[in-house]
């Protein structure tokens, strides 16, 4: 049984390289027809996560060693995005730190909001926005989380949290839905979801002593979702069963030729002869869409990237630290008359990758982690002053 479980684990995590990265050294990607800017020692700062908070460090390799754990159990930035930029917004951005809390970014100001009752024993991620309110999900992994064996967990439906909203003013997370609000199956967890802006599609794992089973549902709230709570949700959600094929269709990798025009323009100076996968998010939006650029017979390592489309700018960060940026950051003029700029973030040690990013005001925050297959060791984020990096150097 242990051998079967281990084999299953390797099968599952082998398709999760976008999240987990790998230990293979990644050379910096080639850039064409784009001005490249290097980060200097005076315009950035490194931070790492401990079991309790984040700390300054001079470089990632000098952060205290952390035992490598499956990415579902490790302290790392699991999801990040900007809020939608409006006339009155402060260009805030947020990151879900697995097992720790929510990071709020307001230009150079950083706030960590912790809640041990929500984060300590749960995997957190899937950050989306409803009316510019951050919403994310939590669950307990049946593979690695021993707390699911506790009698209190099995008997208490409120332990099976699913969807939460983050109040950026009070710095507190509030439950919106529990798993039992959307399924009659007891002892279940929503391990993943996709929200397209209209309806939610969920993958539900039901845990038992005999075997674990997956089921799938799609739902729409009958009243504004943010007005719901686990105690008031009954009768206020339209729920329909679906299947694994439907859920996979929500998560499908689209051909890069179908990517938004702004993304293709942003990466027009990138060598498209290299294979890559890019996860594209709209600032303040729903679940991201993933696009894959396949190159027949290519022997190059497939690169991974995250991208954000905001109202006045767009950006994409590749795992090697190459950031493409175009447009105008808040309160600033348009860079290079609308042409893209490539920024080379500091090179990480072998076995480390850049995994996600946000831009708040004129400050970039790039998540980094020490990654090997499905496990993560040390993790943290890089803070870069783009005012000094870009606007003091070019028009």
Coordinates of C-alpha atoms in Angstrom, one line a residue:
X1 CA 0.0 0.0 0.0
X2 CA 2.9 2.4 0.9
X3 CA 4.5 1.6 -2.5
X4 CA 1.3 2.4 -4.3
X5 CA 0.8 5.6 -2.4
X6 CA 4.3 6.7 -3.2
X7 CA 3.9 6.0 -6.9
X8 CA 0.6 7.9 -6.9
X9 CA 2.4 10.9 -5.2
X10 CA 5.0 11.0 -7.9
X11 CA 2.4 10.8 -10.6
X12 CA 0.5 13.7 -9.1
X13 CA 3.4 16.0 -8.5
X14 CA 5.2 15.3 -11.8
X15 CA 2.4 17.4 -13.5
X16 CA 2.9 20.2 -10.9
X17 CA 6.2 21.6 -12.1
X18 CA 4.7 25.0 -12.8
X19 CA 4.2 25.4 -9.1
X20 CA 7.1 23.5 -7.8
X21 CA 9.9 24.1 -10.3
X22 CA 12.9 21.9 -10.5
X23 CA 16.5 21.8 -9.4
X24 CA 18.0 22.0 -12.9
X25 CA 19.9 25.2 -13.4
X26 CA 18.1 27.6 -15.7
X27 CA 20.1 29.9 -17.9
X28 CA 18.8 33.4 -18.4
X29 CA 16.5 33.5 -21.4
X30 CA 17.4 35.5 -24.5
X31 CA 15.8 38.8 -25.2
X32 CA 15.4 40.6 -28.5
X33 CA 14.5 44.1 -29.5
X34 CA 14.0 45.1 -25.8
X35 CA 16.0 47.3 -23.5
X36 CA 17.4 45.2 -20.6
X37 CA 17.9 46.7 -17.2
X38 CA 20.0 45.0 -14.5
X39 CA 19.1 45.3 -10.8
X40 CA 21.8 47.0 -8.7
X41 CA 22.7 46.6 -5.0
X42 CA 21.0 49.8 -4.0
X43 CA 17.5 49.2 -5.2
X44 CA 16.4 45.9 -3.8
X45 CA 16.0 43.9 -0.6
X46 CA 15.6 40.2 0.2
X47 CA 13.3 38.6 2.7
X48 CA 12.8 35.1 3.9
X49 CA 10.0 33.3 5.8
X50 CA 10.4 31.7 9.2
X51 CA 7.8 29.7 10.9
X52 CA 6.3 32.9 12.3
X53 CA 6.9 35.9 10.0
X54 CA 9.3 37.3 7.4
X55 CA 12.8 38.6 8.0
X56 CA 15.4 40.6 6.1
X57 CA 18.4 38.7 4.7
X58 CA 21.3 39.8 2.5
X59 CA 20.8 37.0 0.0
X60 CA 18.5 33.9 -0.3
X61 CA 21.4 31.4 0.2
X62 CA 22.1 32.9 3.6
X63 CA 18.6 32.4 4.9
X64 CA 18.4 29.7 7.6
X65 CA 18.0 26.2 6.3
X66 CA 14.5 24.8 6.2
X67 CA 13.6 21.1 6.1
X68 CA 12.2 20.5 2.6
X69 CA 8.5 19.7 2.7
X70 CA 5.8 19.0 0.1
X71 CA 4.7 22.3 -1.3
X72 CA 1.2 21.9 0.2
X73 CA 2.8 21.9 3.7
X74 CA 5.7 24.4 3.3
X75 CA 5.7 28.1 4.1
X76 CA 5.9 29.8 0.7
X77 CA 4.0 32.3 -1.4
X78 CA 1.4 30.1 -3.1
X79 CA -0.6 32.8 -5.0
X80 CA -0.4 36.5 -5.6
X81 CA -2.1 39.2 -7.6
X82 CA -2.8 42.9 -7.8
X83 CA -6.2 44.5 -7.1
X84 CA -7.9 46.2 -10.0
X85 CA -6.5 49.7 -10.5
X86 CA -9.2 52.4 -10.2
X87 CA -9.2 56.2 -9.9
X88 CA -9.3 55.9 -6.1
X89 CA -7.3 52.8 -5.5
X90 CA -3.9 52.7 -3.8
X91 CA -2.5 50.1 -6.2
X92 CA -2.6 47.4 -3.5
X93 CA -1.4 43.9 -4.0
X94 CA -1.7 40.7 -2.0
X95 CA 0.0 37.3 -1.6
X96 CA -1.2 34.2 0.1
X97 CA 1.6 32.7 2.2
X98 CA 0.9 29.1 2.7
X99 CA 0.8 28.0 6.4
X100 CA 1.4 31.6 7.5
X101 CA -1.1 34.3 6.4
X102 CA -1.8 37.1 3.9
X103 CA 0.8 39.6 2.8
X104 CA -0.6 43.1 1.9
X105 CA 1.6 45.4 -0.3
X106 CA 1.0 49.1 -0.6
X107 CA 4.0 50.4 -2.6
X108 CA 6.9 49.9 -0.2
X109 CA 4.7 49.2 2.9
X110 CA 4.4 45.4 3.8
X111 CA 1.9 43.9 6.2
X112 CA 1.6 40.3 7.2
X113 CA -1.8 39.3 8.6
X114 CA -1.7 36.0 10.4
X115 CA -4.4 33.7 11.7
X116 CA -3.2 30.4 13.2
X117 CA -6.7 29.0 13.4
X118 CA -7.0 29.2 9.6
X119 CA -3.4 28.7 8.3
X120 CA -1.5 26.5 10.6
X121 CA -2.8 23.1 9.5
X122 CA -4.2 24.0 6.0
X123 CA -3.0 24.5 2.5
X124 CA -3.9 28.0 1.2
X125 CA -3.9 29.5 -2.3
X126 CA -6.0 30.2 -5.3
X127 CA -6.2 34.0 -4.8
X128 CA -9.0 35.7 -6.8
X129 CA -11.0 38.9 -6.4
X130 CA -14.7 39.7 -6.1
X131 CA -15.5 43.4 -6.4
X132 CA -11.8 44.0 -5.6
X133 CA -12.0 42.0 -2.4
X134 CA -9.3 39.3 -2.1
X135 CA -10.8 35.7 -1.9
X136 CA -8.8 32.5 -1.5
X137 CA -9.3 28.9 -0.6
X138 CA -7.9 26.5 2.1
X139 CA -8.0 22.7 2.5
X140 CA -6.2 19.9 4.3
X141 CA -4.1 17.5 2.2
X142 CA -5.1 13.8 2.7
X143 CA -1.5 12.8 1.7
X144 CA 0.5 14.8 4.2
X145 CA -1.7 16.3 6.9
X146 CA -2.1 14.1 9.9
X147 CA -4.7 16.4 11.5
X148 CA -7.3 14.8 9.3
X149 CA -7.1 11.7 11.4
X150 CA -8.2 13.6 14.6
X151 CA -11.8 12.8 15.7
X152 CA -12.6 16.5 16.1
X153 CA -11.8 17.1 12.5
X154 CA -14.1 14.3 11.2
X155 CA -17.0 15.3 13.5
X156 CA -16.8 19.1 13.1
X157 CA -18.1 20.3 9.7
X158 CA -16.8 23.8 10.5
X159 CA -13.3 22.3 10.3
X160 CA -13.7 21.8 6.6
X161 CA -13.2 25.4 5.5
X162 CA -13.2 26.2 1.8
X163 CA -13.6 29.8 0.7
X164 CA -12.5 32.9 2.7
X165 CA -12.5 36.6 2.0
X166 CA -9.7 39.0 3.3
X167 CA -10.7 42.4 4.7
X168 CA -7.8 44.5 3.7
X169 CA -8.8 47.3 6.2
X170 CA -9.3 45.1 9.2
X171 CA -6.5 42.7 8.1
X172 CA -8.8 39.7 9.0
X173 CA -10.0 36.7 7.0
X174 CA -13.7 35.7 7.1
X175 CA -15.1 32.3 6.0
X176 CA -17.6 32.5 3.1
X177 CA -18.3 28.8 2.5
X178 CA -17.4 25.5 4.1
X179 CA -17.2 22.3 2.1
X180 CA -20.5 21.0 3.6
X181 CA -22.2 24.1 2.0
X182 CA -21.7 22.6 -1.5
X183 CA -21.7 18.9 -0.9
X184 CA -23.6 16.3 1.2
X185 CA -20.5 14.1 1.3
X186 CA -19.1 14.1 4.8
X187 CA -15.4 14.5 5.7
X188 CA -14.7 16.3 2.4
X189 CA -12.3 19.0 1.3
X190 CA -12.3 21.3 -1.8
X191 CA -8.8 20.7 -3.1
X192 CA -9.1 23.0 -6.1
X193 CA -11.5 25.4 -7.8
X194 CA -11.8 27.5 -11.0
X195 CA -13.9 30.7 -11.1
X196 CA -14.5 32.2 -14.5
X197 CA -16.2 35.3 -13.2
X198 CA -19.7 33.7 -13.5
X199 CA -19.6 30.3 -11.9
X200 CA -17.4 28.2 -9.7
X201 CA -16.2 24.7 -10.5
X202 CA -14.8 22.7 -7.6
X203 CA -12.8 19.4 -7.2
X204 CA -13.9 17.8 -3.9
X205 CA -12.0 15.0 -2.2
X206 CA -13.9 12.8 0.3
X207 CA -11.7 11.1 2.8
X208 CA -12.4 7.7 4.4
X209 CA -10.5 4.9 6.1
X210 CA -11.1 2.7 3.0
X211 CA -10.3 5.0 0.1
X212 CA -10.4 8.6 -1.0
X213 CA -12.8 9.7 -3.7
X214 CA -13.1 12.7 -6.0
X215 CA -16.3 14.4 -7.1
X216 CA -16.9 17.6 -9.0
X217 CA -19.6 20.3 -8.8
X218 CA -20.3 23.7 -10.3
X219 CA -22.2 26.4 -8.4
X220 CA -23.5 29.9 -8.6
X221 CA -24.5 32.0 -5.6
X222 CA -28.1 33.3 -5.7
X223 CA -27.1 36.4 -3.8
X224 CA -23.7 38.2 -3.8
X225 CA -21.2 35.6 -2.6
X226 CA -19.5 38.0 -0.2
X227 CA -22.8 38.3 1.7
X228 CA -22.7 34.6 2.5
X229 CA -21.2 32.8 5.5
X230 CA -21.1 29.1 6.3
X231 CA -24.1 29.5 8.6
X232 CA -26.3 31.4 6.1
X233 CA -25.4 29.8 2.8
X234 CA -28.0 27.0 2.8
X235 CA -30.6 27.6 0.0
X236 CA -28.6 30.5 -1.4
X237 CA -26.4 28.5 -3.8
X238 CA -27.4 26.9 -7.1
X239 CA -25.3 23.6 -7.2
X240 CA -24.9 21.2 -10.1
X241 CA -22.9 18.0 -10.4
X242 CA -20.3 17.8 -13.1
X243 CA -17.4 15.4 -13.9
X244 CA -13.6 15.3 -14.0
X245 CA -13.6 16.1 -17.8
X246 CA -15.5 19.3 -17.2
X247 CA -13.2 20.3 -14.4
X248 CA -10.1 19.5 -16.6
X249 CA -11.6 21.6 -19.4
X250 CA -11.6 24.6 -17.0
X251 CA -8.0 24.0 -16.2
X252 CA -6.9 23.2 -19.7
X253 CA -3.6 24.7 -21.1
X254 CA -4.6 26.9 -24.1
X255 CA -2.3 27.3 -27.1
X256 CA -0.2 30.4 -26.8
X257 CA -1.5 31.6 -30.2
X258 CA -4.8 32.3 -28.3
X259 CA -3.1 34.3 -25.6
X260 CA -4.3 37.9 -25.1
X261 CA -2.8 40.3 -27.6
X262 CA -1.2 42.4 -24.8
X263 CA 0.7 39.3 -23.6
X264 CA 2.0 38.5 -27.1
X265 CA 3.0 42.1 -27.6
X266 CA 4.7 42.1 -24.2
X267 CA 6.7 39.0 -25.1
X268 CA 7.4 39.9 -28.8
X269 CA 11.1 40.4 -28.0
X270 CA 11.3 37.0 -26.3
X271 CA 12.7 34.1 -28.3
X272 CA 9.6 32.2 -29.2
X273 CA 11.7 29.2 -30.3
X274 CA 11.8 28.2 -26.6
X275 CA 8.9 26.3 -25.1
X276 CA 7.2 27.9 -22.1
X277 CA 4.0 27.9 -20.1
X278 CA 2.6 31.2 -18.9
X279 CA -0.2 31.7 -16.3
X280 CA -2.1 34.9 -17.1
X281 CA -4.0 36.8 -14.5
X282 CA -6.2 40.0 -14.7
X283 CA -5.5 42.4 -11.9
X284 CA -8.5 42.1 -9.5
X285 CA -9.9 39.3 -11.6
X286 CA -11.0 35.7 -11.5
X287 CA -8.9 32.5 -11.9
X288 CA -6.0 32.7 -14.3
X289 CA -5.8 31.1 -17.7
X290 CA -2.7 29.1 -18.7
X291 CA -1.2 29.3 -22.2
X292 CA 1.5 26.9 -23.5
X293 CA 4.0 27.6 -26.3
X294 CA 5.1 24.3 -27.6
X295 CA 8.1 23.9 -29.9
X296 CA 8.3 20.7 -31.9
X297 CA 11.5 18.7 -31.3
X298 CA 12.9 21.3 -28.9
X299 CA 15.5 20.1 -26.5
X300 CA 15.3 23.2 -24.3
X301 CA 13.8 23.1 -20.8
X302 CA 10.2 24.3 -20.7
X303 CA 10.2 27.6 -19.0
X304 CA 7.5 28.7 -16.5
X305 CA 6.1 32.3 -16.1
X306 CA 3.4 34.3 -14.4
X307 CA 1.8 37.4 -16.0
X308 CA -0.5 40.2 -14.8
X309 CA -2.6 42.4 -17.0
X310 CA -3.5 45.6 -15.2
X311 CA -5.4 48.6 -16.6
X312 CA -2.2 50.6 -17.5
X313 CA 0.5 48.1 -17.5
X314 CA 1.3 44.4 -18.1
X315 CA 4.1 42.3 -16.9
X316 CA 5.4 38.7 -17.0
X317 CA 8.0 37.1 -14.8
X318 CA 9.9 34.0 -15.9
X319 CA 11.4 31.6 -13.3
X320 CA 14.9 32.6 -14.1
X321 CA 14.2 36.2 -13.0
X322 CA 13.6 37.8 -16.4
X323 CA 10.7 40.3 -16.0
X324 CA 9.0 41.9 -19.0
X325 CA 7.2 45.1 -18.3
X326 CA 5.3 47.6 -20.5
X327 CA 2.9 50.5 -20.0
X328 CA 2.8 53.1 -17.1
X329 CA 3.0 52.3 -13.4
X330 CA 0.7 54.4 -11.1
X331 CA 1.6 58.1 -11.3
X332 CA 4.3 57.6 -13.9
X333 CA 4.6 58.1 -17.7
X334 CA 4.5 55.3 -20.2
X335 CA 7.8 53.5 -20.5
X336 CA 9.6 53.7 -23.8
X337 CA 6.5 55.0 -25.6
X338 CA 4.8 51.7 -24.9
X339 CA 7.6 49.4 -25.8
X340 CA 8.5 46.6 -23.4
X341 CA 11.4 46.7 -21.0
X342 CA 13.2 43.5 -19.8
X343 CA 14.5 43.6 -16.2
X344 CA 17.0 41.0 -15.0
X345 CA 16.3 40.3 -11.4
X346 CA 19.3 39.1 -9.3
X347 CA 20.4 35.6 -10.2
X348 CA 19.3 32.9 -7.8
X349 CA 21.5 30.0 -6.6
X350 CA 21.1 26.6 -8.2
X351 CA 18.0 24.9 -6.9
X352 CA 16.1 28.2 -6.4
X353 CA 13.4 29.8 -8.7
X354 CA 11.2 32.8 -8.9
X355 CA 7.6 31.7 -8.6
X356 CA 5.2 34.6 -8.7
X357 CA 5.1 38.4 -8.4
X358 CA 3.0 41.6 -7.9
X359 CA 3.7 45.3 -8.5
X360 CA 2.3 47.8 -6.0
X361 CA 2.9 51.4 -6.9
X362 CA 6.4 51.4 -8.2
X363 CA 7.6 48.5 -6.1
X364 CA 8.0 45.0 -7.4
X365 CA 7.6 42.0 -5.2
X366 CA 8.9 38.7 -6.6
X367 CA 8.5 35.4 -4.7
X368 CA 11.4 33.0 -4.6
X369 CA 11.8 29.5 -3.2
X370 CA 14.2 26.6 -2.9
X371 CA 12.5 23.9 -5.0
X372 CA 13.2 20.3 -5.7
X373 CA 10.5 18.2 -7.5
X374 CA 7.4 18.6 -5.3
X375 CA 9.2 19.8 -2.2
X376 CA 10.1 23.3 -1.0
X377 CA 12.8 24.4 1.4
X378 CA 13.6 28.0 2.0
X379 CA 11.3 30.7 0.6
X380 CA 10.7 34.4 0.7
X381 CA 10.4 37.4 -1.6
X382 CA 12.4 40.1 -3.3
X383 CA 11.5 43.8 -3.0
X384 CA 12.6 46.0 -5.9
X385 CA 12.3 49.8 -6.2
X386 CA 11.3 50.3 -9.9
X387 CA 11.4 54.1 -9.4
X388 CA 15.2 53.8 -9.1
X389 CA 15.5 50.8 -11.5
X390 CA 13.5 52.2 -14.4
X391 CA 12.2 55.7 -14.2
X392 CA 15.5 57.3 -13.1
X393 CA 17.2 55.7 -16.1
X394 CA 15.0 55.9 -19.1
X395 CA 12.1 57.8 -20.7

